[in-house]
Amino acid sequence: MKREILFRGKRLDNGEWMGGDLVLSATYPDKAWIAESKIFIGKQLHGVGVREVDHATVGQYTGLADKNGVKIFEGDILRHGRTLHEVVFERRNRSAYFGWRVEADETWHFDYDFLRQLEVVGNIHDNPELLEETV
């Protein structure tokens, strides 16, 4: 099964979320753009619907959905019962995975059966106060 590679970020011009392909530049390492689609002509990238986004808000799609079918992105906040967790991307011991933060220094892998119980309730950029409410 092929995993959909998708990113999202908040547009700088209007603050709205935009999803698509991530475009980065070595010339401007602190900037990021999202392209709704891209066309290569020779070695030149021509974007259709390319917008600059806040680099700090860029998150990758995990390839998974919550119990309601909502796509889960890095930076989302998931609810399990009365507990809330942040979705993170971890690199450890030559491997990388998406998981959810349990404590500041502990992350758990997603369990596919467990996902049917989780719900996206916000994200760390729009709703950081949700993580402060964790019971």
Short mmCIF file of C-alpha atoms in Angstrom, two decimals, residues 13 48 91 98 112 115:
data_model
loop_
_atom_site.label_atom_id
_atom_site.label_comp_id
_atom_site.label_asym_id
_atom_site.label_seq_id
_atom_site.Cartn_x
_atom_site.Cartn_y
_atom_site.Cartn_z
CA ASP A 13 -1.03 35.96 4.01
CA VAL A 48 0.03 25.95 -9.01
CA ARG A 91 13.82 9.85 15.10
CA PHE A 98 4.86 9.03 14.15
CA TYR A 112 -3.78 0.76 14.57
CA LEU A 115 -6.67 4.60 16.53
#
